[in-house]
N, CA, C and O atoms as CSV, one atom per row, in Angstrom:
chain,resi,resn,atom,element,x,y,z
A,1,MET,N,N,2.644,-32.050,5.925
A,1,MET,CA,C,2.005,-30.914,5.302
A,1,MET,C,C,0.873,-31.417,4.418
A,1,MET,O,O,1.112,-32.133,3.445
A,2,GLU,N,N,-0.338,-31.051,4.746
A,2,GLU,CA,C,-1.474,-31.455,3.941
A,2,GLU,C,C,-1.669,-30.449,2.816
A,2,GLU,O,O,-1.745,-29.243,3.049
A,3,ASN,N,N,-1.750,-30.967,1.583
A,3,ASN,CA,C,-1.877,-30.082,0.434
A,3,ASN,C,C,-3.207,-29.341,0.418
A,3,ASN,O,O,-3.260,-28.177,0.019
A,4,ASN,N,N,-4.288,-30.003,0.851
A,4,ASN,CA,C,-5.587,-29.335,0.842
A,4,ASN,C,C,-5.618,-28.168,1.820
A,4,ASN,O,O,-6.186,-27.117,1.522
A,5,ASN,N,N,-5.010,-28.353,2.979
A,5,ASN,CA,C,-4.948,-27.288,3.972
A,5,ASN,C,C,-4.130,-26.103,3.464
A,5,ASN,O,O,-4.544,-24.950,3.585
A,6,VAL,N,N,-2.971,-26.402,2.899
A,6,VAL,CA,C,-2.099,-25.353,2.380
A,6,VAL,C,C,-2.756,-24.661,1.195
A,6,VAL,O,O,-2.674,-23.441,1.053
A,7,LYS,N,N,-3.409,-25.448,0.345
A,7,LYS,CA,C,-4.056,-24.867,-0.828
A,7,LYS,C,C,-5.204,-23.944,-0.424
A,7,LYS,O,O,-5.399,-22.896,-1.038
A,8,SER,N,N,-5.959,-24.322,0.599
A,8,SER,CA,C,-7.047,-23.446,1.043
A,8,SER,C,C,-6.498,-22.175,1.695
A,8,SER,O,O,-7.091,-21.106,1.552
A,9,LEU,N,N,-5.375,-22.279,2.409
A,9,LEU,CA,C,-4.763,-21.083,2.981
A,9,LEU,C,C,-4.232,-20.159,1.891
A,9,LEU,O,O,-4.334,-18.937,1.998
A,10,TYR,N,N,-3.660,-20.755,0.834
A,10,TYR,CA,C,-3.198,-19.947,-0.293
A,10,TYR,C,C,-4.372,-19.247,-0.976
A,10,TYR,O,O,-4.262,-18.082,-1.358
A,11,LEU,N,N,-5.493,-19.951,-1.132
A,11,LEU,CA,C,-6.673,-19.334,-1.740
A,11,LEU,C,C,-7.189,-18.188,-0.873
A,11,LEU,O,O,-7.581,-17.142,-1.390
A,12,THR,N,N,-7.187,-18.384,0.432
A,12,THR,CA,C,-7.599,-17.321,1.349
A,12,THR,C,C,-6.674,-16.114,1.241
A,12,THR,O,O,-7.133,-14.972,1.210
A,13,LEU,N,N,-5.366,-16.374,1.184
A,13,LEU,CA,C,-4.409,-15.279,1.026
A,13,LEU,C,C,-4.615,-14.545,-0.287
A,13,LEU,O,O,-4.538,-13.317,-0.340
A,14,PHE,N,N,-4.877,-15.302,-1.353
A,14,PHE,CA,C,-5.084,-14.678,-2.657
A,14,PHE,C,C,-6.317,-13.771,-2.638
A,14,PHE,O,O,-6.272,-12.651,-3.146
A,15,ILE,N,N,-7.403,-14.247,-2.061
A,15,ILE,CA,C,-8.631,-13.446,-2.005
A,15,ILE,C,C,-8.424,-12.201,-1.134
A,15,ILE,O,O,-8.838,-11.104,-1.508
A,16,LEU,N,N,-7.788,-12.374,0.018
A,16,LEU,CA,C,-7.537,-11.220,0.888
A,16,LEU,C,C,-6.598,-10.210,0.235
A,16,LEU,O,O,-6.776,-9.002,0.397
A,17,SER,N,N,-5.601,-10.696,-0.501
A,17,SER,CA,C,-4.678,-9.765,-1.153
A,17,SER,C,C,-5.353,-9.017,-2.297
A,17,SER,O,O,-5.040,-7.852,-2.539
A,18,ILE,N,N,-6.278,-9.672,-3.006
A,18,ILE,CA,C,-7.032,-8.969,-4.052
A,18,ILE,C,C,-7.906,-7.878,-3.424
A,18,ILE,O,O,-7.959,-6.756,-3.928
A,19,ILE,N,N,-8.584,-8.208,-2.331
A,19,ILE,CA,C,-9.436,-7.217,-1.660
A,19,ILE,C,C,-8.593,-6.057,-1.135
A,19,ILE,O,O,-8.987,-4.897,-1.252
A,20,GLU,N,N,-7.439,-6.369,-0.560
A,20,GLU,CA,C,-6.587,-5.296,-0.048
A,20,GLU,C,C,-6.035,-4.434,-1.176
A,20,GLU,O,O,-5.891,-3.223,-1.009
A,21,THR,N,N,-5.727,-5.035,-2.316
A,21,THR,CA,C,-5.261,-4.253,-3.458
A,21,THR,C,C,-6.338,-3.278,-3.920
A,21,THR,O,O,-6.040,-2.127,-4.241
A,22,VAL,N,N,-7.580,-3.733,-3.956
A,22,VAL,CA,C,-8.684,-2.835,-4.320
A,22,VAL,C,C,-8.829,-1.732,-3.276
A,22,VAL,O,O,-9.073,-0.577,-3.623
A,23,PHE,N,N,-8.682,-2.080,-2.016
A,23,PHE,CA,C,-8.776,-1.070,-0.959
A,23,PHE,C,C,-7.631,-0.062,-1.052
A,23,PHE,O,O,-7.822,1.116,-0.750
A,24,LEU,N,N,-6.441,-0.512,-1.467
A,24,LEU,CA,C,-5.316,0.409,-1.598
A,24,LEU,C,C,-5.509,1.372,-2.763
A,24,LEU,O,O,-5.016,2.499,-2.727
A,25,ILE,N,N,-6.225,0.932,-3.793
A,25,ILE,CA,C,-6.460,1.802,-4.945
A,25,ILE,C,C,-7.471,2.895,-4.596
A,25,ILE,O,O,-7.334,4.034,-5.042
A,26,LEU,N,N,-8.478,2.550,-3.805
A,26,LEU,CA,C,-9.515,3.515,-3.430
A,26,LEU,C,C,-9.085,4.286,-2.183
A,26,LEU,O,O,-8.915,3.685,-1.122
A,27,PRO,N,N,-8.906,5.599,-2.287
A,27,PRO,CA,C,-8.389,6.371,-1.146
A,27,PRO,C,C,-9.289,6.347,0.084
A,27,PRO,O,O,-8.798,6.440,1.210
A,28,ILE,N,N,-10.586,6.225,-0.115
A,28,ILE,CA,C,-11.501,6.253,1.029
A,28,ILE,C,C,-11.331,5.004,1.891
A,28,ILE,O,O,-11.431,5.071,3.116
A,29,LEU,N,N,-11.074,3.872,1.249
A,29,LEU,CA,C,-10.987,2.604,1.965
A,29,LEU,C,C,-9.560,2.205,2.331
A,29,LEU,O,O,-9.331,1.114,2.854
A,30,CYS,N,N,-8.609,3.084,2.057
A,30,CYS,CA,C,-7.199,2.724,2.235
A,30,CYS,C,C,-6.863,2.379,3.685
A,30,CYS,O,O,-6.109,1.439,3.938
A,31,LEU,N,N,-7.406,3.120,4.623
A,31,LEU,CA,C,-7.092,2.844,6.023
A,31,LEU,C,C,-7.824,1.615,6.553
A,31,LEU,O,O,-7.415,1.038,7.561
A,32,LEU,N,N,-8.907,1.208,5.881
A,32,LEU,CA,C,-9.588,-0.022,6.290
A,32,LEU,C,C,-8.770,-1.266,5.943
A,32,LEU,O,O,-8.998,-2.346,6.487
A,33,ALA,N,N,-7.821,-1.098,5.036
A,33,ALA,CA,C,-6.988,-2.229,4.634
A,33,ALA,C,C,-6.049,-2.676,5.751
A,33,ALA,O,O,-5.420,-3.729,5.640
A,34,ILE,N,N,-5.945,-1.897,6.818
A,34,ILE,CA,C,-5.107,-2.293,7.955
A,34,ILE,C,C,-5.603,-3.607,8.547
A,34,ILE,O,O,-4.803,-4.452,8.950
A,35,PHE,N,N,-6.908,-3.777,8.598
A,35,PHE,CA,C,-7.462,-5.014,9.150
A,35,PHE,C,C,-7.107,-6.211,8.271
A,35,PHE,O,O,-6.882,-7.311,8.774
A,36,PHE,N,N,-7.058,-5.994,6.965
A,36,PHE,CA,C,-6.628,-7.061,6.067
A,36,PHE,C,C,-5.139,-7.344,6.238
A,36,PHE,O,O,-4.706,-8.489,6.115
A,37,ASP,N,N,-4.346,-6.293,6.523
A,37,ASP,CA,C,-2.919,-6.501,6.798
A,37,ASP,C,C,-2.723,-7.433,7.984
A,37,ASP,O,O,-1.898,-8.345,7.937
A,38,ILE,N,N,-3.475,-7.204,9.031
A,38,ILE,CA,C,-3.355,-8.037,10.229
A,38,ILE,C,C,-3.772,-9.472,9.932
A,38,ILE,O,O,-3.105,-10.416,10.357
A,39,ALA,N,N,-4.877,-9.640,9.201
A,39,ALA,CA,C,-5.345,-10.988,8.860
A,39,ALA,C,C,-4.349,-11.710,7.961
A,39,ALA,O,O,-4.087,-12.897,8.154
A,40,ILE,N,N,-3.796,-11.008,6.985
A,40,ILE,CA,C,-2.813,-11.618,6.084
A,40,ILE,C,C,-1.561,-12.006,6.856
A,40,ILE,O,O,-0.998,-13.077,6.624
A,41,PHE,N,N,-1.117,-11.147,7.773
A,41,PHE,CA,C,0.062,-11.458,8.580
A,41,PHE,C,C,-0.156,-12.725,9.403
A,41,PHE,O,O,0.730,-13.577,9.480
A,42,ILE,N,N,-1.322,-12.851,10.012
A,42,ILE,CA,C,-1.614,-14.039,10.823
A,42,ILE,C,C,-1.659,-15.292,9.950
A,42,ILE,O,O,-1.128,-16.333,10.336
A,43,ILE,N,N,-2.286,-15.201,8.781
A,43,ILE,CA,C,-2.375,-16.372,7.899
A,43,ILE,C,C,-1.004,-16.766,7.376
A,43,ILE,O,O,-0.715,-17.956,7.247
A,44,ILE,N,N,-0.154,-15.793,7.073
A,44,ILE,CA,C,1.205,-16.122,6.618
A,44,ILE,C,C,1.981,-16.817,7.729
A,44,ILE,O,O,2.722,-17.763,7.464
A,45,MET,N,N,1.823,-16.362,8.968
A,45,MET,CA,C,2.518,-17.024,10.074
A,45,MET,C,C,1.996,-18.445,10.287
A,45,MET,O,O,2.772,-19.344,10.612
A,46,ILE,N,N,0.696,-18.656,10.107
A,46,ILE,CA,C,0.145,-20.015,10.198
A,46,ILE,C,C,0.677,-20.873,9.065
A,46,ILE,O,O,1.047,-22.029,9.269
A,47,LEU,N,N,0.712,-20.301,7.870
A,47,LEU,CA,C,1.183,-21.044,6.700
A,47,LEU,C,C,2.668,-21.367,6.797
A,47,LEU,O,O,3.117,-22.401,6.303
A,48,LYS,N,N,3.424,-20.486,7.432
A,48,LYS,CA,C,4.865,-20.716,7.595
A,48,LYS,C,C,5.138,-21.947,8.455
A,48,LYS,O,O,6.129,-22.646,8.244
A,49,THR,N,N,4.267,-22.210,9.419
A,49,THR,CA,C,4.464,-23.389,10.265
A,49,THR,C,C,4.133,-24.680,9.528
A,49,THR,O,O,4.537,-25.756,9.969
A,50,ARG,N,N,3.411,-24.598,8.422
A,50,ARG,CA,C,3.035,-25.797,7.664
A,50,ARG,C,C,4.159,-26.303,6.776
A,50,ARG,O,O,4.126,-27.451,6.332
A,51,PHE,N,N,5.154,-25.462,6.510
A,51,PHE,CA,C,6.271,-25.885,5.675
A,51,PHE,C,C,7.279,-26.660,6.520
A,51,PHE,O,O,7.421,-26.395,7.713
A,52,PRO,N,N,7.982,-27.621,5.904
A,52,PRO,CA,C,8.995,-28.368,6.661
A,52,PRO,C,C,10.132,-27.453,7.125
A,52,PRO,O,O,10.393,-26.405,6.535
A,53,LYS,N,N,10.793,-27.878,8.191
A,53,LYS,CA,C,11.916,-27.104,8.725
A,53,LYS,C,C,13.016,-27.010,7.673
A,53,LYS,O,O,13.287,-27.972,6.956
A,54,GLY,N,N,13.636,-25.861,7.591
A,54,GLY,CA,C,14.755,-25.669,6.683
A,54,GLY,C,C,14.364,-25.205,5.290
A,54,GLY,O,O,15.238,-24.855,4.498
A,55,THR,N,N,13.071,-25.190,4.967
A,55,THR,CA,C,12.667,-24.702,3.650
A,55,THR,C,C,12.436,-23.196,3.714
A,55,THR,O,O,11.967,-22.658,4.717
A,56,LEU,N,N,12.775,-22.548,2.633
A,56,LEU,CA,C,12.592,-21.106,2.568
A,56,LEU,C,C,11.140,-20.765,2.260
A,56,LEU,O,O,10.415,-21.550,1.649
A,57,MET,N,N,10.741,-19.600,2.688
A,57,MET,CA,C,9.399,-19.138,2.400
A,57,MET,C,C,9.315,-18.774,0.918
A,57,MET,O,O,10.235,-18.146,0.393
A,58,PRO,N,N,8.239,-19.150,0.233
A,58,PRO,CA,C,8.104,-18.804,-1.187
A,58,PRO,C,C,8.086,-17.288,-1.396
A,58,PRO,O,O,7.732,-16.527,-0.496
A,59,SER,N,N,8.474,-16.871,-2.597
A,59,SER,CA,C,8.621,-15.436,-2.863
A,59,SER,C,C,7.292,-14.691,-2.801
A,59,SER,O,O,7.262,-13.519,-2.424
A,60,GLY,N,N,6.199,-15.348,-3.164
A,60,GLY,CA,C,4.897,-14.686,-3.085
A,60,GLY,C,C,4.536,-14.315,-1.660
A,60,GLY,O,O,4.007,-13.234,-1.404
A,61,LEU,N,N,4.827,-15.221,-0.732
A,61,LEU,CA,C,4.554,-14.931,0.680
A,61,LEU,C,C,5.460,-13.824,1.205
A,61,LEU,O,O,5.033,-12.991,2.005
A,62,LYS,N,N,6.717,-13.819,0.752
A,62,LYS,CA,C,7.637,-12.765,1.189
A,62,LYS,C,C,7.168,-11.396,0.710
A,62,LYS,O,O,7.129,-10.437,1.481
A,63,PHE,N,N,6.809,-11.314,-0.588
A,63,PHE,CA,C,6.330,-10.039,-1.123
A,63,PHE,C,C,5.064,-9.578,-0.406
A,63,PHE,O,O,4.910,-8.396,-0.101
A,64,LEU,N,N,4.171,-10.508,-0.143
A,64,LEU,CA,C,2.919,-10.166,0.531
A,64,LEU,C,C,3.180,-9.685,1.960
A,64,LEU,O,O,2.561,-8.726,2.420
A,65,LEU,N,N,4.088,-10.346,2.648
A,65,LEU,CA,C,4.427,-9.951,4.017
A,65,LEU,C,C,5.075,-8.566,4.043
A,65,LEU,O,O,4.732,-7.733,4.882
A,66,ILE,N,N,6.004,-8.326,3.131
A,66,ILE,CA,C,6.666,-7.015,3.067
A,66,ILE,C,C,5.658,-5.921,2.735
A,66,ILE,O,O,5.694,-4.838,3.318
A,67,SER,N,N,4.762,-6.208,1.799
A,67,SER,CA,C,3.746,-5.226,1.414
A,67,SER,C,C,2.829,-4.885,2.581
A,67,SER,O,O,2.495,-3.720,2.797
A,68,CYS,N,N,2.423,-5.902,3.331
A,68,CYS,CA,C,1.550,-5.658,4.489
A,68,CYS,C,C,2.257,-4.838,5.558
A,68,CYS,O,O,1.655,-3.949,6.160
A,69,ILE,N,N,3.520,-5.130,5.794
A,69,ILE,CA,C,4.275,-4.384,6.804
A,69,ILE,C,C,4.448,-2.928,6.379
A,69,ILE,O,O,4.283,-2.018,7.193
A,70,ILE,N,N,4.781,-2.705,5.101
A,70,ILE,CA,C,4.942,-1.333,4.610
A,70,ILE,C,C,3.627,-0.564,4.722
A,70,ILE,O,O,3.616,0.593,5.142
A,71,HIS,N,N,2.528,-1.201,4.350
A,71,HIS,CA,C,1.241,-0.501,4.429
A,71,HIS,C,C,0.850,-0.214,5.873
A,71,HIS,O,O,0.328,0.861,6.169
A,72,PHE,N,N,1.093,-1.155,6.768
A,72,PHE,CA,C,0.750,-0.945,8.173
A,72,PHE,C,C,1.554,0.213,8.762
A,72,PHE,O,O,1.003,1.056,9.470
A,73,ILE,N,N,2.857,0.254,8.469
A,73,ILE,CA,C,3.701,1.341,8.973
A,73,ILE,C,C,3.263,2.674,8.373
A,73,ILE,O,O,3.233,3.689,9.069
A,74,SER,N,N,2.925,2.675,7.085
A,74,SER,CA,C,2.450,3.909,6.449
A,74,SER,C,C,1.161,4.402,7.087
A,74,SER,O,O,0.988,5.603,7.293
A,75,ALA,N,N,0.259,3.488,7.400
A,75,ALA,CA,C,-1.005,3.882,8.018
A,75,ALA,C,C,-0.783,4.419,9.432
A,75,ALA,O,O,-1.448,5.370,9.844
A,76,VAL,N,N,0.140,3.821,10.170
A,76,VAL,CA,C,0.453,4.325,11.511
A,76,VAL,C,C,1.056,5.725,11.413
A,76,VAL,O,O,0.719,6.607,12.202
A,77,LEU,N,N,1.957,5.927,10.433
A,77,LEU,CA,C,2.520,7.264,10.233
A,77,LEU,C,C,1.442,8.273,9.844
A,77,LEU,O,O,1.504,9.436,10.244
A,78,SER,N,N,0.466,7.835,9.073
A,78,SER,CA,C,-0.635,8.726,8.703
A,78,SER,C,C,-1.447,9.124,9.931
A,78,SER,O,O,-1.845,10.281,10.066
A,79,GLY,N,N,-1.692,8.172,10.820
A,79,GLY,CA,C,-2.411,8.489,12.052
A,79,GLY,C,C,-1.643,9.455,12.927
A,79,GLY,O,O,-2.215,10.399,13.473
A,80,ILE,N,N,-0.342,9.222,13.062
A,80,ILE,CA,C,0.503,10.129,13.845
A,80,ILE,C,C,0.515,11.513,13.211
A,80,ILE,O,O,0.441,12.526,13.907
A,81,SER,N,N,0.609,11.548,11.890
A,81,SER,CA,C,0.618,12.817,11.171
A,81,SER,C,C,-0.681,13.589,11.379
A,81,SER,O,O,-0.664,14.811,11.532
A,82,THR,N,N,-1.794,12.884,11.385
A,82,THR,CA,C,-3.085,13.544,11.588
A,82,THR,C,C,-3.186,14.139,12.993
A,82,THR,O,O,-3.617,15.280,13.162
A,83,VAL,N,N,-2.791,13.365,13.987
A,83,VAL,CA,C,-2.851,13.860,15.370
A,83,VAL,C,C,-1.902,15.042,15.561
A,83,VAL,O,O,-2.273,16.047,16.167
A,84,LEU,N,N,-0.681,14.921,15.044
A,84,LEU,CA,C,0.262,16.039,15.153
A,84,LEU,C,C,-0.237,17.263,14.395
A,84,LEU,O,O,-0.035,18.397,14.828
A,85,GLY,N,N,-0.891,17.023,13.261
A,85,GLY,CA,C,-1.429,18.143,12.485
A,85,GLY,C,C,-2.466,18.928,13.259
A,85,GLY,O,O,-2.466,20.158,13.236
A,86,PHE,N,N,-3.359,18.215,13.952
A,86,PHE,CA,C,-4.362,18.908,14.764
A,86,PHE,C,C,-3.717,19.675,15.916
A,86,PHE,O,O,-4.117,20.798,16.221
A,87,ILE,N,N,-2.726,19.069,16.548
A,87,ILE,CA,C,-2.070,19.733,17.680
A,87,ILE,C,C,-1.308,20.967,17.220
A,87,ILE,O,O,-1.424,22.034,17.823
A,88,ILE,N,N,-0.524,20.821,16.147
A,88,ILE,CA,C,0.267,21.957,15.662
A,88,ILE,C,C,-0.638,23.048,15.098
A,88,ILE,O,O,-0.376,24.235,15.294
A,89,ALA,N,N,-1.704,22.651,14.398
A,89,ALA,CA,C,-2.630,23.655,13.855
A,89,ALA,C,C,-3.311,24.433,14.972
A,89,ALA,O,O,-3.564,25.630,14.834
A,90,TYR,N,N,-3.602,23.772,16.055
A,90,TYR,CA,C,-4.234,24.448,17.191
A,90,TYR,C,C,-3.268,25.418,17.860
A,90,TYR,O,O,-3.658,26.511,18.272
A,91,GLU,N,N,-2.004,25.010,17.965
A,91,GLU,CA,C,-1.023,25.826,18.680
A,91,GLU,C,C,-0.383,26.900,17.803
A,91,GLU,O,O,-0.224,28.040,18.239
A,92,ALA,N,N,-0.012,26.540,16.558
A,92,ALA,CA,C,0.801,27.461,15.763
A,92,ALA,C,C,0.122,27.951,14.485
A,92,ALA,O,O,0.608,28.897,13.866
A,93,GLY,N,N,-0.960,27.349,14.083
A,93,GLY,CA,C,-1.634,27.783,12.862
A,93,GLY,C,C,-1.534,26.727,11.774
A,93,GLY,O,O,-0.650,25.871,11.787
A,94,TYR,N,N,-2.463,26.812,10.836
A,94,TYR,CA,C,-2.559,25.777,9.807
A,94,TYR,C,C,-1.394,25.786,8.827
A,94,TYR,O,O,-0.949,24.722,8.397
A,95,ALA,N,N,-0.892,26.957,8.465
A,95,ALA,CA,C,0.193,27.028,7.487
A,95,ALA,C,C,1.451,26.351,8.029
A,95,ALA,O,O,2.147,25.649,7.295
A,96,PHE,N,N,1.735,26.557,9.288
A,96,PHE,CA,C,2.926,25.959,9.885
A,96,PHE,C,C,2.783,24.444,10.015
A,96,PHE,O,O,3.758,23.713,9.837
A,97,SER,N,N,1.579,23.969,10.324
A,97,SER,CA,C,1.381,22.521,10.484
A,97,SER,C,C,1.557,21.797,9.157
A,97,SER,O,O,2.087,20.686,9.124
A,98,ASN,N,N,1.118,22.415,8.060
A,98,ASN,CA,C,1.313,21.790,6.751
A,98,ASN,C,C,2.785,21.705,6.394
A,98,ASN,O,O,3.221,20.720,5.798
A,99,LEU,N,N,3.548,22.715,6.746
A,99,LEU,CA,C,4.977,22.722,6.447
A,99,LEU,C,C,5.720,21.668,7.266
A,99,LEU,O,O,6.608,20.991,6.747
A,100,VAL,N,N,5.368,21.530,8.521
A,100,VAL,CA,C,6.041,20.573,9.397
A,100,VAL,C,C,5.709,19.133,9.005
A,100,VAL,O,O,6.578,18.262,9.052
A,101,LEU,N,N,4.462,18.881,8.620
A,101,LEU,CA,C,4.018,17.514,8.363
A,101,LEU,C,C,4.200,17.064,6.919
A,101,LEU,O,O,3.831,15.940,6.577
A,102,LEU,N,N,4.754,17.907,6.077
A,102,LEU,CA,C,4.967,17.527,4.682
A,102,LEU,C,C,5.854,16.290,4.535
A,102,LEU,O,O,5.520,15.418,3.733
A,103,PRO,N,N,6.977,16.165,5.273
A,103,PRO,CA,C,7.781,14.932,5.130
A,103,PRO,C,C,7.025,13.664,5.519
A,103,PRO,O,O,7.167,12.636,4.857
A,104,LEU,N,N,6.228,13.722,6.581
A,104,LEU,CA,C,5.446,12.542,6.966
A,104,LEU,C,C,4.421,12.178,5.902
A,104,LEU,O,O,4.194,10.997,5.639
A,105,ASN,N,N,3.805,13.172,5.295
A,105,ASN,CA,C,2.830,12.895,4.248
A,105,ASN,C,C,3.493,12.326,3.003
A,105,ASN,O,O,2.921,11.461,2.339
A,106,ILE,N,N,4.685,12.798,2.680
A,106,ILE,CA,C,5.414,12.251,1.529
A,106,ILE,C,C,5.799,10.802,1.791
A,106,ILE,O,O,5.684,9.961,0.899
A,107,VAL,N,N,6.254,10.502,3.002
A,107,VAL,CA,C,6.589,9.116,3.351
A,107,VAL,C,C,5.348,8.237,3.274
A,107,VAL,O,O,5.426,7.094,2.825
A,108,TYR,N,N,4.212,8.754,3.704
A,108,TYR,CA,C,2.958,7.999,3.641
A,108,TYR,C,C,2.575,7.692,2.198
A,108,TYR,O,O,2.204,6.560,1.887
A,109,ILE,N,N,2.657,8.667,1.329
A,109,ILE,CA,C,2.294,8.453,-0.078
A,109,ILE,C,C,3.265,7.486,-0.744
A,109,ILE,O,O,2.839,6.606,-1.492
A,110,LEU,N,N,4.558,7.635,-0.487
A,110,LEU,CA,C,5.539,6.703,-1.057
A,110,LEU,C,C,5.333,5.290,-0.521
A,110,LEU,O,O,5.496,4.315,-1.255
A,111,GLY,N,N,4.979,5.179,0.745
A,111,GLY,CA,C,4.688,3.866,1.318
A,111,GLY,C,C,3.479,3.218,0.678
A,111,GLY,O,O,3.476,2.013,0.430
A,112,LEU,N,N,2.450,4.009,0.408
A,112,LEU,CA,C,1.264,3.473,-0.263
A,112,LEU,C,C,1.580,3.011,-1.679
A,112,LEU,O,O,1.105,1.962,-2.113
A,113,ILE,N,N,2.379,3.791,-2.398
A,113,ILE,CA,C,2.737,3.403,-3.765
A,113,ILE,C,C,3.564,2.128,-3.752
A,113,ILE,O,O,3.311,1.216,-4.539
A,114,ALA,N,N,4.558,2.056,-2.860
A,114,ALA,CA,C,5.385,0.847,-2.770
A,114,ALA,C,C,4.549,-0.355,-2.358
A,114,ALA,O,O,4.729,-1.452,-2.887
A,115,SER,N,N,3.645,-0.155,-1.424
A,115,SER,CA,C,2.784,-1.244,-0.977
A,115,SER,C,C,1.867,-1.719,-2.094
A,115,SER,O,O,1.637,-2.920,-2.236
A,116,LEU,N,N,1.345,-0.800,-2.883
A,116,LEU,CA,C,0.464,-1.172,-3.991
A,116,LEU,C,C,1.208,-1.976,-5.046
A,116,LEU,O,O,0.702,-2.987,-5.532
A,117,VAL,N,N,2.414,-1.529,-5.401
A,117,VAL,CA,C,3.205,-2.256,-6.403
A,117,VAL,C,C,3.560,-3.651,-5.894
A,117,VAL,O,O,3.419,-4.633,-6.623
A,118,LEU,N,N,4.018,-3.740,-4.650
A,118,LEU,CA,C,4.352,-5.048,-4.082
A,118,LEU,C,C,3.128,-5.939,-3.937
A,118,LEU,O,O,3.226,-7.156,-4.091
A,119,MET,N,N,1.983,-5.347,-3.645
A,119,MET,CA,C,0.755,-6.129,-3.501
A,119,MET,C,C,0.332,-6.727,-4.839
A,119,MET,O,O,-0.104,-7.877,-4.889
A,120,ILE,N,N,0.454,-5.968,-5.916
A,120,ILE,CA,C,0.108,-6.489,-7.240
A,120,ILE,C,C,1.047,-7.622,-7.626
A,120,ILE,O,O,0.605,-8.649,-8.139
A,121,ILE,N,N,2.347,-7.439,-7.381
A,121,ILE,CA,C,3.321,-8.495,-7.688
A,121,ILE,C,C,3.041,-9.734,-6.845
A,121,ILE,O,O,3.105,-10.856,-7.345
A,122,SER,N,N,2.735,-9.532,-5.573
A,122,SER,CA,C,2.492,-10.685,-4.702
A,122,SER,C,C,1.205,-11.411,-5.068
A,122,SER,O,O,1.127,-12.630,-4.914
A,123,CYS,N,N,0.193,-10.690,-5.549
A,123,CYS,CA,C,-1.040,-11.356,-5.998
A,123,CYS,C,C,-0.738,-12.313,-7.140
A,123,CYS,O,O,-1.234,-13.439,-7.162
A,124,ILE,N,N,0.071,-11.866,-8.082
A,124,ILE,CA,C,0.435,-12.717,-9.223
A,124,ILE,C,C,1.236,-13.922,-8.753
A,124,ILE,O,O,0.977,-15.047,-9.179
A,125,LYS,N,N,2.210,-13.689,-7.876
A,125,LYS,CA,C,3.048,-14.795,-7.395
A,125,LYS,C,C,2.257,-15.776,-6.530
A,125,LYS,O,O,2.463,-16.987,-6.622
A,126,ILE,N,N,1.360,-15.268,-5.697
A,126,ILE,CA,C,0.533,-16.149,-4.861
A,126,ILE,C,C,-0.346,-17.025,-5.744
A,126,ILE,O,O,-0.518,-18.212,-5.465
A,127,TYR,N,N,-0.905,-16.451,-6.807
A,127,TYR,CA,C,-1.752,-17.247,-7.695
A,127,TYR,C,C,-0.936,-18.330,-8.397
A,127,TYR,O,O,-1.413,-19.453,-8.562
A,128,LYS,N,N,0.286,-18.004,-8.811
A,128,LYS,CA,C,1.142,-19.016,-9.447
A,128,LYS,C,C,1.500,-20.124,-8.457
A,128,LYS,O,O,1.515,-21.301,-8.819
A,129,GLU,N,N,1.785,-19.753,-7.218
A,129,GLU,CA,C,2.092,-20.764,-6.209
A,129,GLU,C,C,0.854,-21.590,-5.868
A,129,GLU,O,O,0.961,-22.785,-5.593
A,130,TYR,N,N,-0.312,-20.963,-5.885
A,130,TYR,CA,C,-1.560,-21.675,-5.610
A,130,TYR,C,C,-1.836,-22.719,-6.689
A,130,TYR,O,O,-2.227,-23.844,-6.379
A,131,THR,N,N,-1.635,-22.353,-7.946
A,131,THR,CA,C,-1.892,-23.310,-9.030
A,131,THR,C,C,-0.834,-24.405,-9.086
A,131,THR,O,O,-1.086,-25.473,-9.643
A,132,ALA,N,N,0.348,-24.159,-8.519
A,132,ALA,CA,C,1.407,-25.168,-8.543
A,132,ALA,C,C,1.216,-26.247,-7.479
A,132,ALA,O,O,1.835,-27.308,-7.563
A,133,ILE,N,N,0.370,-25.994,-6.481
A,133,ILE,CA,C,0.124,-26.991,-5.430
A,133,ILE,C,C,-0.784,-28.072,-5.992
A,133,ILE,O,O,-1.809,-27.777,-6.606
A,134,ASN,N,N,-0.402,-29.325,-5.778
A,134,ASN,CA,C,-1.219,-30.454,-6.273
A,134,ASN,C,C,-2.380,-30.722,-5.353
A,134,ASN,O,O,-3.172,-31.630,-5.607
């Protein structure tokens, strides 16, 4: 395991997680953060192979991975909700579509809040792990 390689990957993860946290705060850019989720997931999988066999993944990487998965699932649910909303509104009317899709929208909002909290915690932990690497 080369420390410079791991340290640069940690720095990349830290920068991407900061950008994604800003994107999660801004509602307009929230769905663009999906691309950062995919990039973070790939970098975490690359970084996981750099650790020796039998070692556990650090907590910062775990929090970041969980946060990315929650945000990705929330965004997919939002897309499904939007498509279903258009279909139901066309067939049954707008009032009925809002009533049917309320649970999906609540799950989406709760997923965004959970993802934001986990992303902030993971940013702090990733930075601590980054500074601990020699």
